[in-house]
Amino acid sequence: MTKRFLLSILSFCLVAILAACGQKAEAQPQPIDEKVDTCAQCHMAIKNNGYAAQYVTEDGKALKFDDLGCLHKYESEHKEDKIAAQFVQDNQSKDWLKLENASYVLASTVPTPMGYGVHAFKDTAAANAFIKEKGTGTVMSYTDLQKHDWKMDKGNMMPMEGMKHGQMKQGETGQHQMQQSDMKPAHQ
C-alpha cells in the first residue's frame, strides 16, 4: 500500500508540474528607457511622461510608442502582429495600465507628444478631474477609443528635447521622417 500511495503522490506531482509548465506568463509592460527607446511608429524618443504606450506580442516582443495615437496607427498598419496585451501610461502617476482598463479624455487642444490629443487615466474620476482642470475634453471609454478617428495635430505636439517638431516631414510612404539637421540622436 505504501508503494501505491507513493506512486500516486509522485504521479500527482508530475501532472501538476507539467500543467504549470504549459501555462504562459501574462504579458507585462516593459519600462521606458529614455536613453534608447524610440517610438516604433514615428521614431521619436520616448519619454517617461505619462503618454507612452506599448504592446507586447505573443512571442514577448515589446513595441513602444511615444503617443497613444502612434500605437493605434502602427497597429492598424501591422495587423499581422499577434498582440498579447496593450498598455498605456496613466497621465498622472505614469503607472502602466492595460489599455482596455483605462479611461480616456479627448482634449485635442491639450498637447500630447505627437498631437493626437488623447490622454489616459486610471479611472473616470481622474479623467473628469483633468477635464475640469483643463477646461476642455470629453471622456472616452476603451470602446470609444477603438472607433476614434486618429488625427495628428502638429500644432498641439509637445516640444521634444533637442528637436523641434517642424523638423519632421511626411515621407512618400506616409511615415514620419526626421530631417538630419540640428538633431541630437535619441540615445545620447
mmCIF file of C-alpha atoms in Angstrom, residues 5-156:
data_model
loop_
_atom_site.group_PDB
_atom_site.id
_atom_site.type_symbol
_atom_site.label_atom_id
_atom_site.label_comp_id
_atom_site.label_asym_id
_atom_site.label_seq_id
_atom_site.Cartn_x
_atom_site.Cartn_y
_atom_site.Cartn_z
ATOM 1 C CA PHE A 5 0.435 5.606 -2.206
ATOM 2 C CA LEU A 6 3.931 6.838 -3.093
ATOM 3 C CA LEU A 7 3.297 6.265 -6.825
ATOM 4 C CA SER A 8 0.001 8.164 -6.571
ATOM 5 C CA ILE A 9 1.698 11.150 -4.962
ATOM 6 C CA LEU A 10 4.540 11.051 -7.474
ATOM 7 C CA SER A 11 2.055 10.884 -10.365
ATOM 8 C CA PHE A 12 0.057 13.776 -8.954
ATOM 9 C CA CYS A 13 3.209 15.906 -8.583
ATOM 10 C CA LEU A 14 4.313 15.094 -12.135
ATOM 11 C CA VAL A 15 0.924 16.077 -13.548
ATOM 12 C CA ALA A 16 0.963 19.337 -11.525
ATOM 13 C CA ILE A 17 4.462 20.211 -12.743
ATOM 14 C CA LEU A 18 3.566 19.527 -16.382
ATOM 15 C CA ALA A 19 0.392 21.600 -16.093
ATOM 16 C CA ALA A 20 2.334 24.514 -14.603
ATOM 17 C CA CYS A 21 4.937 24.355 -17.371
ATOM 18 C CA GLY A 22 2.250 24.604 -20.025
ATOM 19 C CA GLN A 23 0.862 27.876 -18.652
ATOM 20 C CA LYS A 24 2.125 31.061 -20.292
ATOM 21 C CA ALA A 25 3.006 34.003 -18.115
ATOM 22 C CA GLU A 26 0.761 37.021 -18.622
ATOM 23 C CA ALA A 27 2.344 39.712 -20.804
ATOM 24 C CA GLN A 28 3.813 42.578 -18.789
ATOM 25 C CA PRO A 29 4.719 46.124 -19.862
ATOM 26 C CA GLN A 30 8.403 46.904 -20.223
ATOM 27 C CA PRO A 31 9.876 50.005 -18.569
ATOM 28 C CA ILE A 32 10.780 53.025 -20.670
ATOM 29 C CA ASP A 33 14.492 53.671 -21.095
ATOM 30 C CA GLU A 34 14.628 57.312 -22.174
ATOM 31 C CA LYS A 35 18.233 56.934 -23.349
ATOM 32 C CA VAL A 36 17.461 54.337 -26.034
ATOM 33 C CA ASP A 37 13.703 53.829 -26.568
ATOM 34 C CA THR A 38 12.179 55.307 -29.688
ATOM 35 C CA CYS A 39 8.627 55.126 -30.970
ATOM 36 C CA ALA A 40 8.019 52.178 -33.318
ATOM 37 C CA GLN A 41 5.769 54.434 -35.428
ATOM 38 C CA CYS A 42 7.303 57.921 -35.603
ATOM 39 C CA HIS A 43 10.822 57.090 -34.339
ATOM 40 C CA MET A 44 10.855 59.968 -31.847
ATOM 41 C CA ALA A 45 12.467 59.498 -28.416
ATOM 42 C CA ILE A 46 10.048 58.150 -25.816
ATOM 43 C CA LYS A 47 9.803 59.996 -22.534
ATOM 44 C CA ASN A 48 8.518 58.543 -19.285
ATOM 45 C CA ASN A 49 5.977 61.369 -19.121
ATOM 46 C CA GLY A 50 2.561 59.745 -18.759
ATOM 47 C CA TYR A 51 1.897 59.484 -22.511
ATOM 48 C CA ALA A 52 3.850 56.382 -23.512
ATOM 49 C CA ALA A 53 2.068 53.274 -24.777
ATOM 50 C CA GLN A 54 3.167 49.815 -25.797
ATOM 51 C CA TYR A 55 2.022 46.435 -26.851
ATOM 52 C CA VAL A 56 3.575 43.078 -26.230
ATOM 53 C CA THR A 57 3.280 40.376 -28.889
ATOM 54 C CA GLU A 58 2.536 36.735 -28.149
ATOM 55 C CA ASP A 59 6.229 35.949 -28.680
ATOM 56 C CA GLY A 60 7.185 38.504 -25.981
ATOM 57 C CA LYS A 61 8.370 41.393 -28.169
ATOM 58 C CA ALA A 62 7.519 44.829 -26.729
ATOM 59 C CA LEU A 63 6.820 47.644 -29.195
ATOM 60 C CA LYS A 64 6.873 51.069 -27.550
ATOM 61 C CA PHE A 65 5.237 54.323 -28.622
ATOM 62 C CA ASP A 66 5.587 57.947 -27.516
ATOM 63 C CA ASP A 67 1.870 58.682 -28.001
ATOM 64 C CA LEU A 68 -1.241 56.518 -27.878
ATOM 65 C CA GLY A 69 -2.096 57.710 -31.387
ATOM 66 C CA CYS A 70 1.168 56.243 -32.667
ATOM 67 C CA LEU A 71 0.252 52.867 -31.145
ATOM 68 C CA HIS A 72 -3.122 52.883 -32.896
ATOM 69 C CA LYS A 73 -1.642 53.997 -36.213
ATOM 70 C CA TYR A 74 1.086 51.335 -36.040
ATOM 71 C CA GLU A 75 -1.389 48.626 -35.037
ATOM 72 C CA SER A 76 -3.687 49.478 -37.959
ATOM 73 C CA GLU A 77 -0.717 49.173 -40.347
ATOM 74 C CA HIS A 78 0.611 45.914 -38.822
ATOM 75 C CA LYS A 79 -2.436 43.696 -38.457
ATOM 76 C CA GLU A 80 -0.232 40.596 -38.741
ATOM 77 C CA ASP A 81 1.200 41.221 -35.238
ATOM 78 C CA LYS A 82 -0.262 38.814 -32.696
ATOM 79 C CA ILE A 83 -0.784 41.097 -29.699
ATOM 80 C CA ALA A 84 -0.843 39.527 -26.237
ATOM 81 C CA ALA A 85 -1.511 42.758 -24.303
ATOM 82 C CA GLN A 86 -1.584 46.534 -24.768
ATOM 83 C CA PHE A 87 -0.616 49.127 -22.184
ATOM 84 C CA VAL A 88 -0.761 52.878 -21.720
ATOM 85 C CA GLN A 89 0.732 55.103 -19.041
ATOM 86 C CA ASP A 90 -1.558 56.859 -16.598
ATOM 87 C CA ASN A 91 -1.230 60.581 -17.327
ATOM 88 C CA GLN A 92 -0.715 61.415 -13.658
ATOM 89 C CA SER A 93 1.135 58.555 -11.940
ATOM 90 C CA LYS A 94 2.895 57.229 -15.066
ATOM 91 C CA ASP A 95 1.933 53.703 -13.949
ATOM 92 C CA TRP A 96 1.190 51.201 -16.713
ATOM 93 C CA LEU A 97 -2.480 50.378 -17.249
ATOM 94 C CA LYS A 98 -3.992 47.766 -19.509
ATOM 95 C CA LEU A 99 -5.396 49.634 -22.494
ATOM 96 C CA GLU A 100 -8.868 48.149 -22.015
ATOM 97 C CA ASN A 101 -8.992 49.163 -18.323
ATOM 98 C CA ALA A 102 -8.037 52.840 -18.659
ATOM 99 C CA SER A 103 -10.327 55.852 -19.040
ATOM 100 C CA TYR A 104 -9.501 58.391 -21.712
ATOM 101 C CA VAL A 105 -10.002 62.074 -22.415
ATOM 102 C CA LEU A 106 -10.092 63.501 -25.911
ATOM 103 C CA ALA A 107 -8.773 67.032 -25.447
ATOM 104 C CA SER A 108 -7.248 67.910 -28.784
ATOM 105 C CA THR A 109 -6.103 71.372 -27.660
ATOM 106 C CA VAL A 110 -4.067 69.928 -24.752
ATOM 107 C CA PRO A 111 -0.675 68.859 -26.194
ATOM 108 C CA THR A 112 0.447 65.238 -26.364
ATOM 109 C CA PRO A 113 3.812 64.084 -27.733
ATOM 110 C CA MET A 114 2.557 63.708 -31.317
ATOM 111 C CA GLY A 115 -0.568 65.872 -31.104
ATOM 112 C CA TYR A 116 -3.204 63.121 -31.145
ATOM 113 C CA GLY A 117 -4.892 64.726 -28.109
ATOM 114 C CA VAL A 118 -5.869 61.553 -26.225
ATOM 115 C CA HIS A 119 -4.905 61.344 -22.552
ATOM 116 C CA ALA A 120 -5.134 58.153 -20.415
ATOM 117 C CA PHE A 121 -6.189 57.851 -16.767
ATOM 118 C CA LYS A 122 -6.631 55.090 -14.219
ATOM 119 C CA ASP A 123 -10.358 55.807 -13.850
ATOM 120 C CA THR A 124 -13.223 58.068 -14.896
ATOM 121 C CA ALA A 125 -12.880 60.249 -11.782
ATOM 122 C CA ALA A 126 -9.285 61.145 -12.733
ATOM 123 C CA ALA A 127 -10.382 61.767 -16.336
ATOM 124 C CA ASN A 128 -13.157 64.118 -15.176
ATOM 125 C CA ALA A 129 -10.728 65.957 -12.865
ATOM 126 C CA PHE A 130 -8.401 66.507 -15.860
ATOM 127 C CA ILE A 131 -11.299 67.934 -17.900
ATOM 128 C CA LYS A 132 -12.245 70.246 -15.042
ATOM 129 C CA GLU A 133 -8.619 71.411 -14.624
ATOM 130 C CA LYS A 134 -8.029 71.990 -18.354
ATOM 131 C CA GLY A 135 -11.495 73.344 -19.116
ATOM 132 C CA THR A 136 -11.837 71.084 -22.151
ATOM 133 C CA GLY A 137 -12.230 67.462 -23.147
ATOM 134 C CA THR A 138 -14.585 64.532 -23.483
ATOM 135 C CA VAL A 139 -14.343 61.263 -21.563
ATOM 136 C CA MET A 140 -13.869 58.219 -23.782
ATOM 137 C CA SER A 141 -14.098 54.517 -22.998
ATOM 138 C CA TYR A 142 -11.940 51.782 -24.492
ATOM 139 C CA THR A 143 -14.781 51.039 -26.926
ATOM 140 C CA ASP A 144 -14.899 54.722 -27.957
ATOM 141 C CA LEU A 145 -11.144 54.619 -28.456
ATOM 142 C CA GLN A 146 -11.446 51.745 -30.936
ATOM 143 C CA LYS A 147 -13.855 53.817 -33.068
ATOM 144 C CA HIS A 148 -11.855 57.047 -32.750
ATOM 145 C CA ASP A 149 -10.559 58.729 -35.925
ATOM 146 C CA TRP A 150 -6.890 59.224 -35.044
ATOM 147 C CA LYS A 151 -5.729 62.561 -36.442
ATOM 148 C CA MET A 152 -2.451 64.242 -35.651
ATOM 149 C CA ASP A 153 -2.495 67.982 -34.918
ATOM 150 C CA LYS A 154 1.068 69.218 -35.383
ATOM 151 C CA GLY A 155 0.120 72.463 -33.622
ATOM 152 C CA ASN A 156 -0.550 70.527 -30.411
#
